[in-house]
């Protein structure tokens, strides 16, 4: 009985062995491995014999190169998305050249791996071609044995081995997959050299980290804006129609600072000066004060709404708003302004964006310069803001480049961050921070050939602070519980009051030039004198060849045309019946 059981068991073992061997024999007879080497790229494909004896490519591949591999099979296939559904792509065929391999899948999907150079460490370029209905294509991406992914982010991963490192850049990296998107069908894999951690102190002695070179960059920016504006105005018939107010203001300010004020006013196309694009921003150059004054009122209301929203949402985006620092200075006693300035320090994570960090540093610098007590409220977050900007910096060939979340910052955003360093470093006496700011700005403005006129004009007010001809807010003084301020291009405006409560408005502007100014916070007065002569309000005052005014009670605004017969034009506002001198 026992012998029968043993004999039966041995028979089953032999039977199973025959079956297993048969399967292997059939498998190896029906599948053939295709191995190719394209320079240093190793390609493995599998070809299967069909029932009719012909060969067909299986849905299976592996591409290995310098520590990384891209794979696909029936279990982990290439995937693609159409609408809300994800589908599996099936490999149909391939094409090769001396430096590339293209995998062709169903649904018109092609993924190409190509080496751009002959060298062993040539960059590997991965591109895709697929129909518009497909939003993305993804494939399994893994390190080879002996390598590992380090510092993996949304769009970049470092592949490190014992003796070499590589950088994988892609539109998206997610769950061991590389995604090629409809609007970004390109990825690259190349040698990576680790850089030392960026240090503010380490860049302070580089050639570009100097105030002299920074000033040269700003001078070049101003000169380029002027020359490019004139060139386009003479050669481009559509130039006038496409002008933005920002472009005109920067041009006029740069020209004025070069001693060409009247020429600037006269060379701006009439279609702009008389058109509908203008707001309060360009009023100091071109007038029409009564018409554009409501836009100034509206802007101040917008600032107020932004502050309220920031408090409700605990958002620091308000600090990125242009001229918001001046609003804080003008309204420093407003409880909501006080609260919003204290808000960043109340946040527990200090997780600012680069733009927010730069905005906070800028606001602090403006408040500190204005000797506002509110500046102290931002002190707790100044170091985190400096760190945020520093962490975004990378030194490349003695130039600084800024990136956030694997995305390079625009030149405007980068210059804004560099300028925040310059302002803060200067005010606080932190020389290395100041020099780092110079290097950032110089890195982005060293070659203006790649910037269009509009971009340069948007950079101008960020980087240039010593040009009084650029329209700006100016807090003049507090009087009887009211803050008096102006929107102006004057060098300086002072207001004094005598024992009869008469106000003397002293406007400093070059002799013989005419400009327009809106002084806000002026209470209604009995009488006004300009050039020691009584003036009456006149809606047509701007067309006369003299100074003049209108008063707008809704904003308590004195809207002045100031034609300087002397450098200091004095306007007297009488509030009592006193003898005019």
Coordinates of C-alpha atoms in Angstrom, one line a residue:
X1 CA 0.0 0.0 0.0
X2 CA 2.8 2.4 1.0
X3 CA 4.7 1.5 -2.2
X4 CA 1.6 2.3 -4.3
X5 CA 1.4 5.8 -2.7
X6 CA 5.1 6.5 -3.3
X7 CA 4.8 5.4 -6.9
X8 CA 1.7 7.6 -7.4
X9 CA 3.5 10.6 -5.9
X10 CA 6.5 10.2 -8.1
X11 CA 4.2 10.0 -11.1
X12 CA 2.5 13.2 -10.3
X13 CA 5.9 15.0 -9.7
X14 CA 7.1 13.8 -13.2
X15 CA 3.8 15.0 -14.7
X16 CA 4.0 18.4 -13.2
X17 CA 7.6 18.8 -14.2
X18 CA 6.8 17.9 -17.8
X19 CA 3.9 20.5 -17.8
X20 CA 6.1 23.2 -16.3
X21 CA 9.0 22.5 -18.7
X22 CA 6.5 22.5 -21.5
X23 CA 5.2 25.9 -20.5
X24 CA 8.7 27.3 -20.4
X25 CA 9.5 25.7 -23.8
X26 CA 6.4 27.2 -25.3
X27 CA 7.1 30.6 -23.7
X28 CA 10.7 30.8 -25.0
X29 CA 9.7 29.6 -28.4
X30 CA 6.9 32.1 -28.7
X31 CA 8.6 35.3 -27.2
X32 CA 11.8 36.8 -28.3
X33 CA 13.7 39.6 -26.5
X34 CA 14.8 42.6 -28.6
X35 CA 17.7 44.4 -27.1
X36 CA 19.1 47.6 -28.6
X37 CA 21.8 50.0 -27.6
X38 CA 21.4 53.6 -28.8
X39 CA 24.6 55.2 -27.7
X40 CA 24.4 54.8 -23.9
X41 CA 20.7 54.2 -23.8
X42 CA 19.7 50.5 -23.4
X43 CA 16.4 49.5 -24.9
X44 CA 14.5 46.2 -24.2
X45 CA 11.4 45.2 -26.1
X46 CA 9.5 41.9 -26.4
X47 CA 8.2 40.3 -29.5
X48 CA 5.7 37.5 -29.5
X49 CA 4.8 34.9 -32.1
X50 CA 1.2 35.0 -33.0
X51 CA -1.0 32.0 -34.0
X52 CA -0.4 32.4 -37.7
X53 CA 3.4 32.4 -37.2
X54 CA 4.0 36.2 -37.6
X55 CA 5.7 38.3 -35.0
X56 CA 4.0 41.1 -33.1
X57 CA 5.4 43.5 -30.5
X58 CA 4.2 42.9 -27.0
X59 CA 3.0 45.7 -24.7
X60 CA 6.2 45.6 -22.8
X61 CA 9.3 47.8 -22.8
X62 CA 12.2 49.1 -20.7
X63 CA 14.5 52.0 -21.4
X64 CA 17.5 52.4 -19.1
X65 CA 19.9 55.3 -19.1
X66 CA 22.4 56.5 -16.5
X67 CA 20.6 55.4 -13.4
X68 CA 17.0 55.7 -14.5
X69 CA 14.5 53.5 -16.2
X70 CA 11.2 54.0 -18.0
X71 CA 9.1 50.9 -18.1
X72 CA 5.7 49.6 -19.2
X73 CA 3.8 46.3 -19.4
X74 CA 0.2 45.1 -19.1
X75 CA 0.2 45.5 -15.3
X76 CA 1.9 49.0 -15.3
X77 CA 1.2 50.3 -18.7
X78 CA 1.5 53.8 -20.2
X79 CA -1.7 55.6 -19.2
X80 CA -3.5 58.6 -20.7
X81 CA -6.5 60.7 -19.8
X82 CA -9.4 61.6 -22.0
X83 CA -11.8 63.8 -20.1
X84 CA -12.4 62.4 -16.6
X85 CA -11.4 58.8 -17.6
X86 CA -7.9 57.2 -17.5
X87 CA -7.1 54.6 -20.1
X88 CA -4.2 52.2 -20.7
X89 CA -2.1 52.7 -23.9
X90 CA -1.0 49.6 -25.9
X91 CA 2.4 49.6 -27.5
X92 CA 2.1 48.9 -31.3
X93 CA 5.5 49.5 -32.9
X94 CA 8.6 51.5 -32.6
X95 CA 11.0 53.5 -34.7
X96 CA 14.7 54.2 -34.1
X97 CA 17.4 56.5 -35.4
X98 CA 21.1 56.7 -34.5
X99 CA 20.3 58.8 -31.4
X100 CA 16.6 58.2 -30.6
X101 CA 13.8 55.7 -30.1
X102 CA 10.1 56.4 -30.6
X103 CA 7.5 54.1 -29.0
X104 CA 4.2 54.3 -30.9
X105 CA 1.0 53.4 -29.0
X106 CA -2.6 53.1 -30.0
X107 CA -4.8 56.3 -30.1
X108 CA -2.0 58.1 -31.9
X109 CA 0.4 58.4 -28.9
X110 CA 4.1 58.6 -29.5
X111 CA 6.8 58.9 -26.9
X112 CA 10.3 59.6 -28.1
X113 CA 13.6 59.3 -26.1
X114 CA 16.5 61.0 -27.7
X115 CA 20.1 61.8 -26.9
X116 CA 21.2 65.3 -27.9
X117 CA 24.9 64.6 -27.8
X118 CA 27.4 61.8 -28.5
X119 CA 28.9 62.0 -25.0
X120 CA 28.1 59.3 -22.4
X121 CA 26.4 61.9 -20.2
X122 CA 24.4 63.4 -23.0
X123 CA 21.1 64.9 -21.8
X124 CA 18.1 62.6 -22.4
X125 CA 15.2 64.4 -23.9
X126 CA 11.7 62.9 -23.6
X127 CA 9.0 64.2 -25.8
X128 CA 5.4 63.2 -26.6
X129 CA 3.0 63.6 -29.4
X130 CA -0.7 62.9 -28.8
X131 CA -4.1 64.3 -29.9
X132 CA -5.7 67.4 -28.4
X133 CA -8.4 65.2 -26.7
X134 CA -5.8 63.7 -24.4
X135 CA -4.9 65.9 -21.4
X136 CA -1.8 63.9 -20.3
X137 CA 0.3 60.8 -20.9
X138 CA 2.2 59.1 -18.1
X139 CA 4.7 56.3 -17.8
X140 CA 6.4 54.4 -14.9
X141 CA 9.7 56.0 -14.0
X142 CA 12.1 54.4 -11.5
X143 CA 15.8 54.5 -10.5
X144 CA 18.0 51.6 -11.4
X145 CA 19.6 49.4 -8.8
X146 CA 22.3 51.4 -6.9
X147 CA 20.5 54.7 -7.5
X148 CA 17.6 56.4 -5.6
X149 CA 15.3 59.4 -6.0
X150 CA 16.3 62.2 -3.6
X151 CA 14.8 65.7 -3.2
X152 CA 11.7 64.7 -5.3
X153 CA 9.3 67.6 -6.0
X154 CA 6.3 68.2 -8.2
X155 CA 8.4 68.8 -11.3
X156 CA 12.0 67.7 -10.4
X157 CA 13.7 64.8 -8.9
X158 CA 17.4 64.2 -8.2
X159 CA 18.7 60.7 -9.0
X160 CA 21.7 59.9 -6.9
X161 CA 24.2 57.1 -7.3
X162 CA 27.5 56.4 -5.5
X163 CA 29.6 58.5 -7.9
X164 CA 27.1 60.5 -10.0
X165 CA 23.9 62.5 -9.8
X166 CA 21.3 63.4 -12.4
X167 CA 18.4 65.8 -12.5
X168 CA 15.0 64.8 -13.9
X169 CA 12.8 67.7 -15.0
X170 CA 9.2 67.1 -16.1
X171 CA 5.9 68.9 -16.4
X172 CA 4.7 66.7 -13.4
X173 CA 6.1 63.9 -11.3
X174 CA 3.5 61.9 -9.4
X175 CA 3.4 58.4 -7.8
X176 CA 6.4 56.9 -9.6
X177 CA 5.1 58.3 -12.9
X178 CA 6.3 61.0 -15.2
X179 CA 3.5 63.0 -16.8
X180 CA 3.7 64.8 -20.1
X181 CA 0.9 67.3 -20.4
X182 CA -1.1 68.6 -23.3
X183 CA 0.5 72.1 -22.9
X184 CA 3.9 70.8 -21.9
X185 CA 5.1 67.6 -23.7
X186 CA 8.8 67.9 -22.8
X187 CA 11.0 66.4 -20.1
X188 CA 14.7 66.1 -19.7
X189 CA 17.3 64.0 -17.7
X190 CA 20.8 65.3 -17.4
X191 CA 23.9 65.4 -15.2
X192 CA 23.5 67.3 -12.0
X193 CA 26.2 69.0 -10.0
X194 CA 25.2 69.7 -6.4
X195 CA 25.6 73.4 -5.5
X196 CA 26.4 74.6 -2.0
X197 CA 23.5 76.0 -0.1
X198 CA 22.9 79.6 -1.1
X199 CA 24.3 82.1 1.3
X200 CA 23.8 85.8 1.4
X201 CA 27.2 86.3 2.9
X202 CA 28.9 84.2 0.2
X203 CA 27.6 86.4 -2.7
X204 CA 28.4 89.8 -1.1
X205 CA 31.9 90.0 -2.7
X206 CA 30.9 89.0 -6.2
X207 CA 31.4 91.6 -8.9
X208 CA 27.6 92.2 -9.5
X209 CA 26.8 92.8 -5.9
X210 CA 27.7 96.5 -6.0
X211 CA 25.7 99.6 -5.8
X212 CA 27.7 101.1 -8.7
X213 CA 26.7 98.3 -11.0
X214 CA 23.1 98.4 -9.8
X215 CA 22.9 102.2 -10.5
X216 CA 24.4 101.4 -14.0
X217 CA 21.6 98.8 -14.5
X218 CA 19.0 101.4 -13.6
X219 CA 20.5 104.0 -15.9
X220 CA 20.5 101.5 -18.7
X221 CA 16.9 100.6 -18.0
X222 CA 15.9 104.3 -18.1
X223 CA 17.8 104.9 -21.4
X224 CA 16.4 101.8 -23.0
X225 CA 12.8 102.7 -22.1
X226 CA 13.3 106.1 -23.7
X227 CA 14.9 104.8 -26.9
X228 CA 12.5 101.9 -27.3
X229 CA 9.4 104.2 -26.8
X230 CA 10.7 106.6 -29.4
X231 CA 11.6 103.9 -31.9
X232 CA 8.2 102.2 -31.6
X233 CA 6.3 105.5 -31.8
X234 CA 8.1 106.2 -35.1
X235 CA 8.1 102.7 -36.7
X236 CA 5.0 100.9 -35.4
X237 CA 1.6 102.2 -36.6
X238 CA -0.3 100.3 -33.9
X239 CA 2.0 101.5 -31.1
X240 CA -0.3 104.4 -30.0
X241 CA -3.4 102.2 -29.8
X242 CA -1.6 99.6 -27.7
X243 CA -0.1 102.0 -25.2
X244 CA -0.7 101.2 -21.5
X245 CA -0.8 103.9 -18.9
X246 CA 2.0 102.3 -17.0
X247 CA 4.2 102.5 -20.1
X248 CA 3.5 106.2 -20.7
X249 CA 4.1 107.0 -17.0
X250 CA 7.5 105.2 -16.9
X251 CA 8.6 106.9 -20.2
X252 CA 7.5 110.4 -19.0
X253 CA 9.2 109.9 -15.7
X254 CA 12.5 108.7 -17.2
X255 CA 12.5 111.5 -19.8
X256 CA 11.7 114.1 -17.1
X257 CA 14.5 112.8 -14.9
X258 CA 16.9 113.3 -17.8
X259 CA 15.9 116.9 -18.1
X260 CA 13.4 116.4 -21.0
X261 CA 10.1 117.1 -19.2
X262 CA 8.3 119.1 -21.9
X263 CA 9.6 116.8 -24.6
X264 CA 8.2 113.9 -22.8
X265 CA 4.7 115.5 -22.5
X266 CA 4.8 116.5 -26.2
X267 CA 5.9 113.1 -27.6
X268 CA 3.2 111.0 -26.0
X269 CA 0.5 110.3 -28.6
X270 CA -2.6 112.5 -28.4
X271 CA -4.7 109.4 -28.7
X272 CA -3.5 108.5 -25.2
X273 CA -3.5 111.9 -23.5
X274 CA -7.0 112.6 -24.8
X275 CA -8.3 109.0 -24.7
X276 CA -10.2 106.9 -22.2
X277 CA -7.3 104.8 -20.9
X278 CA -6.2 107.5 -18.5
X279 CA -6.8 107.4 -14.7
X280 CA -5.4 109.4 -11.8
X281 CA -2.1 107.7 -12.3
X282 CA -1.0 109.9 -15.3
X283 CA -2.9 113.0 -14.1
X284 CA 0.3 114.7 -12.7
X285 CA 1.7 114.9 -16.3
X286 CA -1.5 115.4 -18.4
X287 CA -4.1 116.9 -16.2
X288 CA -7.9 116.6 -16.6
X289 CA -7.9 116.5 -12.8
X290 CA -11.7 116.8 -12.2
X291 CA -12.3 114.0 -14.7
X292 CA -9.9 111.5 -13.2
X293 CA -10.2 112.4 -9.5
X294 CA -13.0 109.8 -9.0
X295 CA -10.5 107.0 -10.0
X296 CA -8.3 108.2 -7.2
X297 CA -11.2 108.0 -4.7
X298 CA -12.1 104.6 -6.0
X299 CA -8.5 103.3 -5.6
X300 CA -8.4 104.4 -2.0
X301 CA -11.7 102.6 -1.4
X302 CA -10.1 99.5 -3.1
X303 CA -7.2 99.6 -0.7
X304 CA -9.6 99.8 2.2
X305 CA -11.6 96.8 0.9
X306 CA -8.3 94.8 0.4
X307 CA -7.3 95.5 4.0
X308 CA -10.7 94.3 5.2
X309 CA -10.6 91.1 3.1
X310 CA -7.0 90.4 4.3
X311 CA -8.2 90.5 7.9
X312 CA -11.2 88.2 7.1
X313 CA -9.1 85.7 5.2
X314 CA -5.8 86.0 7.1
X315 CA -4.1 86.4 3.7
X316 CA -0.8 88.3 3.3
X317 CA -1.5 88.9 -0.4
X318 CA -2.5 92.5 0.5
X319 CA 1.3 93.2 1.0
X320 CA 1.9 92.5 -2.7
X321 CA -0.3 95.3 -3.8
X322 CA 1.3 98.3 -5.5
X323 CA 1.5 101.4 -3.3
X324 CA -0.1 99.6 -0.4
X325 CA 2.7 100.8 1.8
X326 CA 1.9 104.4 1.1
X327 CA -1.8 103.7 2.0
X328 CA -0.6 102.3 5.3
X329 CA 1.5 105.4 6.0
X330 CA -1.4 107.8 5.1
X331 CA -3.9 105.8 7.2
X332 CA -1.6 104.7 10.0
X333 CA -4.2 105.5 12.7
X334 CA -6.9 103.4 11.0
X335 CA -7.6 100.4 13.4
X336 CA -7.9 98.0 10.4
X337 CA -4.5 99.1 9.1
X338 CA -3.0 98.5 12.5
X339 CA -4.6 95.1 12.7
X340 CA -3.5 94.0 9.2
X341 CA 0.1 95.0 9.9
X342 CA 0.0 92.8 13.0
X343 CA -1.6 89.9 11.1
X344 CA 1.5 88.3 9.6
X345 CA 3.1 87.9 13.1
X346 CA -0.1 86.2 14.3
X347 CA 0.1 83.4 11.7
X348 CA 1.7 80.3 13.1
X349 CA 3.4 78.8 10.1
X350 CA 5.1 81.9 8.5
X351 CA 4.5 80.1 5.2
X352 CA 4.9 83.2 3.0
X353 CA 5.3 83.2 -0.8
X354 CA 8.3 85.0 -2.3
X355 CA 6.0 87.8 -3.4
X356 CA 4.4 88.1 0.1
X357 CA 7.8 88.1 1.8
X358 CA 9.1 90.8 -0.6
X359 CA 5.9 92.8 0.0
X360 CA 6.3 92.6 3.8
X361 CA 9.9 93.7 3.7
X362 CA 9.0 96.6 1.4
X363 CA 6.1 97.7 3.6
X364 CA 8.4 97.6 6.7
X365 CA 11.0 99.7 4.9
X366 CA 8.5 102.3 3.9
X367 CA 7.0 102.5 7.4
X368 CA 10.4 102.7 9.0
X369 CA 11.5 105.5 6.6
X370 CA 8.2 107.3 7.5
X371 CA 9.0 106.8 11.2
X372 CA 5.7 105.1 11.7
X373 CA 5.3 103.1 14.9
X374 CA 3.4 100.5 12.9
X375 CA 6.7 99.3 11.5
X376 CA 7.4 97.4 14.7
X377 CA 4.4 95.1 14.1
X378 CA 6.3 93.5 11.2
X379 CA 9.5 92.9 13.1
X380 CA 8.7 89.3 14.2
X381 CA 8.3 88.1 10.6
X382 CA 11.3 89.9 8.9
X383 CA 13.7 87.0 9.4
X384 CA 11.3 84.4 7.9
X385 CA 10.7 86.8 5.0
X386 CA 14.5 87.1 4.4
X387 CA 14.8 83.3 4.6
X388 CA 12.0 82.7 2.2
X389 CA 13.6 84.9 -0.5
X390 CA 17.1 83.4 0.3
X391 CA 15.7 79.8 -0.1
X392 CA 14.4 80.7 -3.5
X393 CA 17.9 81.9 -4.7
X394 CA 20.4 79.8 -6.7
X395 CA 23.8 81.0 -7.8
X396 CA 24.5 80.2 -11.4
X397 CA 27.6 81.6 -13.1
X398 CA 27.9 84.5 -10.6
X399 CA 24.3 85.4 -11.2
X400 CA 21.3 84.8 -8.9
X401 CA 18.2 83.1 -10.2
X402 CA 15.0 82.8 -8.2
X403 CA 12.5 79.9 -8.3
X404 CA 9.5 78.9 -6.2
X405 CA 7.9 75.5 -6.2
X406 CA 10.2 74.4 -9.1
X407 CA 9.1 77.3 -11.2
X408 CA 11.4 80.2 -12.2
X409 CA 10.1 83.5 -11.1
X410 CA 9.3 86.2 -13.7
X411 CA 11.8 89.0 -14.1
X412 CA 9.3 91.4 -12.5
X413 CA 8.9 89.1 -9.4
X414 CA 12.6 88.6 -9.1
X415 CA 13.5 92.3 -9.3
X416 CA 10.8 93.0 -6.8
X417 CA 12.4 90.5 -4.4
X418 CA 15.9 91.9 -5.0
X419 CA 14.6 95.5 -4.5
X420 CA 13.1 94.4 -1.2
X421 CA 16.5 93.2 -0.1
X422 CA 18.1 96.5 -1.1
X423 CA 15.5 98.6 0.8
X424 CA 15.6 96.5 3.9
X425 CA 19.4 96.1 3.9
X426 CA 20.0 99.8 3.5
X427 CA 17.6 100.8 6.2
X428 CA 18.8 98.3 8.7
X429 CA 22.5 98.6 7.9
X430 CA 22.7 95.0 6.8
X431 CA 25.3 95.4 4.1
X432 CA 25.3 91.8 2.9
X433 CA 21.5 91.7 2.4
X434 CA 21.7 95.0 0.5
X435 CA 24.5 93.6 -1.7
X436 CA 22.6 90.4 -2.3
X437 CA 19.7 92.6 -3.5
X438 CA 22.0 94.4 -5.9
X439 CA 23.2 91.1 -7.3
X440 CA 19.6 89.9 -7.8
X441 CA 18.5 93.0 -9.7
X442 CA 21.8 93.1 -11.7
X443 CA 21.4 89.5 -12.6
X444 CA 18.0 90.1 -14.2
X445 CA 18.7 93.6 -15.7
X446 CA 22.2 92.9 -17.1
X447 CA 20.7 92.0 -20.5
X448 CA 17.5 93.9 -21.5
X449 CA 17.4 92.5 -25.0
X450 CA 14.9 89.8 -24.0
X451 CA 12.5 92.3 -22.3
X452 CA 9.7 94.2 -24.2
X453 CA 8.9 97.8 -23.5
X454 CA 5.9 97.0 -21.4
X455 CA 7.8 94.7 -19.0
X456 CA 10.6 97.3 -18.6
X457 CA 8.1 99.9 -17.7
X458 CA 6.5 97.7 -15.1
X459 CA 10.0 97.1 -13.6
X460 CA 10.8 100.8 -13.5
X461 CA 8.8 101.9 -10.5
X462 CA 9.9 98.8 -8.6
X463 CA 13.6 99.4 -9.0
X464 CA 13.9 103.2 -9.3
X465 CA 13.2 105.1 -6.1
X466 CA 15.1 108.3 -6.6
X467 CA 13.0 109.8 -9.5
X468 CA 10.5 112.3 -8.0
X469 CA 8.9 112.6 -11.4
X470 CA 7.4 109.2 -11.1
X471 CA 3.8 109.8 -9.8
X472 CA 3.6 108.9 -6.1
X473 CA 1.7 109.4 -2.9
X474 CA 3.2 111.9 -0.5
X475 CA 2.0 112.2 3.1
X476 CA 2.4 115.9 3.9
X477 CA 1.3 116.3 7.5
X478 CA -1.4 115.7 10.1
X479 CA -3.4 118.8 10.9
X480 CA -6.4 119.1 13.3
X481 CA -6.8 115.3 13.3
X482 CA -6.7 115.0 9.5
X483 CA -4.0 113.5 7.4
X484 CA -3.1 115.7 4.4
X485 CA -1.5 113.9 1.5
X486 CA -1.0 114.3 -2.3
X487 CA -0.8 112.5 -5.5
X488 CA 2.0 114.3 -7.3
X489 CA 5.3 114.4 -9.2
X490 CA 6.6 117.4 -7.2
X491 CA 10.0 117.0 -5.4
X492 CA 8.4 118.1 -2.2
X493 CA 5.2 119.6 -0.8
X494 CA 5.1 121.3 2.6
X495 CA 2.1 122.8 4.4
X496 CA 2.4 125.3 7.3
X497 CA -0.3 127.2 9.2
X498 CA -0.2 130.6 10.8
X499 CA -2.0 132.1 13.8
X500 CA -5.0 132.9 11.6
X501 CA -5.3 129.3 10.5
X502 CA -4.2 130.3 7.0
X503 CA -2.5 127.3 5.2
X504 CA 0.6 127.9 3.1
X505 CA 1.1 125.1 0.5
X506 CA 4.7 125.2 -0.7
X507 CA 5.2 123.1 -3.9
X508 CA 8.8 122.5 -5.0
X509 CA 9.0 121.9 -8.8
X510 CA 11.5 123.2 -11.5
X511 CA 11.1 126.8 -12.6
X512 CA 9.0 127.2 -15.7
X513 CA 7.5 123.8 -15.8
X514 CA 3.8 122.9 -15.3
X515 CA 2.4 119.9 -13.5
X516 CA -0.8 118.8 -11.8
X517 CA -1.3 117.8 -8.2
X518 CA -4.2 116.5 -6.1
X519 CA -3.9 117.5 -2.4
X520 CA -6.4 115.5 -0.3
X521 CA -7.5 116.3 3.2
X522 CA -8.0 120.0 2.7
X523 CA -11.1 121.4 4.4
X524 CA -13.3 123.9 2.5
X525 CA -11.7 127.4 2.6
X526 CA -13.0 130.9 2.2
X527 CA -10.4 132.2 -0.3
X528 CA -7.4 131.0 -2.2
X529 CA -4.4 133.0 -3.5
X530 CA -1.8 131.9 -6.0
X531 CA 1.1 134.2 -6.9
X532 CA -0.4 136.4 -4.1
X533 CA -3.4 137.0 -6.3
X534 CA -7.0 135.8 -5.6
X535 CA -8.2 133.0 -7.8
X536 CA -11.7 131.7 -8.3
X537 CA -12.6 128.1 -9.1
X538 CA -13.1 127.5 -12.8
X539 CA -14.0 124.2 -14.5
X540 CA -11.9 125.4 -17.5
X541 CA -8.9 126.3 -15.4
X542 CA -6.5 123.8 -17.1
X543 CA -6.8 125.4 -20.5
X544 CA -5.3 128.8 -19.3
X545 CA -1.7 129.6 -19.4
X546 CA -1.5 130.0 -15.6
X547 CA -2.0 128.1 -12.4
X548 CA -5.6 127.4 -11.3
X549 CA -7.7 125.0 -9.3
X550 CA -11.0 123.3 -8.5
X551 CA -12.1 122.0 -5.2
X552 CA -13.8 118.6 -4.9
X553 CA -15.7 118.4 -1.6
X554 CA -16.4 114.6 -1.8
X555 CA -12.7 113.9 -1.3
X556 CA -11.8 117.2 0.4
X557 CA -9.4 117.5 -2.6
X558 CA -7.7 120.6 -3.9
X559 CA -7.0 119.9 -7.6
X560 CA -4.2 122.2 -8.7
X561 CA -2.6 123.1 -12.0
X562 CA 0.8 124.4 -10.8
X563 CA 2.6 126.5 -13.3
X564 CA 5.9 127.5 -11.7
X565 CA 6.9 131.1 -12.1
X566 CA 9.3 130.2 -9.3
X567 CA 10.7 126.9 -8.0
X568 CA 8.6 127.2 -4.9
X569 CA 5.0 128.0 -5.8
X570 CA 3.0 129.1 -2.7
X571 CA -0.7 128.6 -2.5
X572 CA -2.5 130.3 0.4
X573 CA -5.8 129.0 1.8
X574 CA -7.7 131.4 4.0
X575 CA -10.1 130.1 6.6
X576 CA -10.9 133.5 8.3
X577 CA -11.6 137.0 7.1
X578 CA -8.2 138.5 7.3
X579 CA -6.4 141.0 5.2
X580 CA -4.7 139.3 2.3
X581 CA -1.0 140.1 2.1

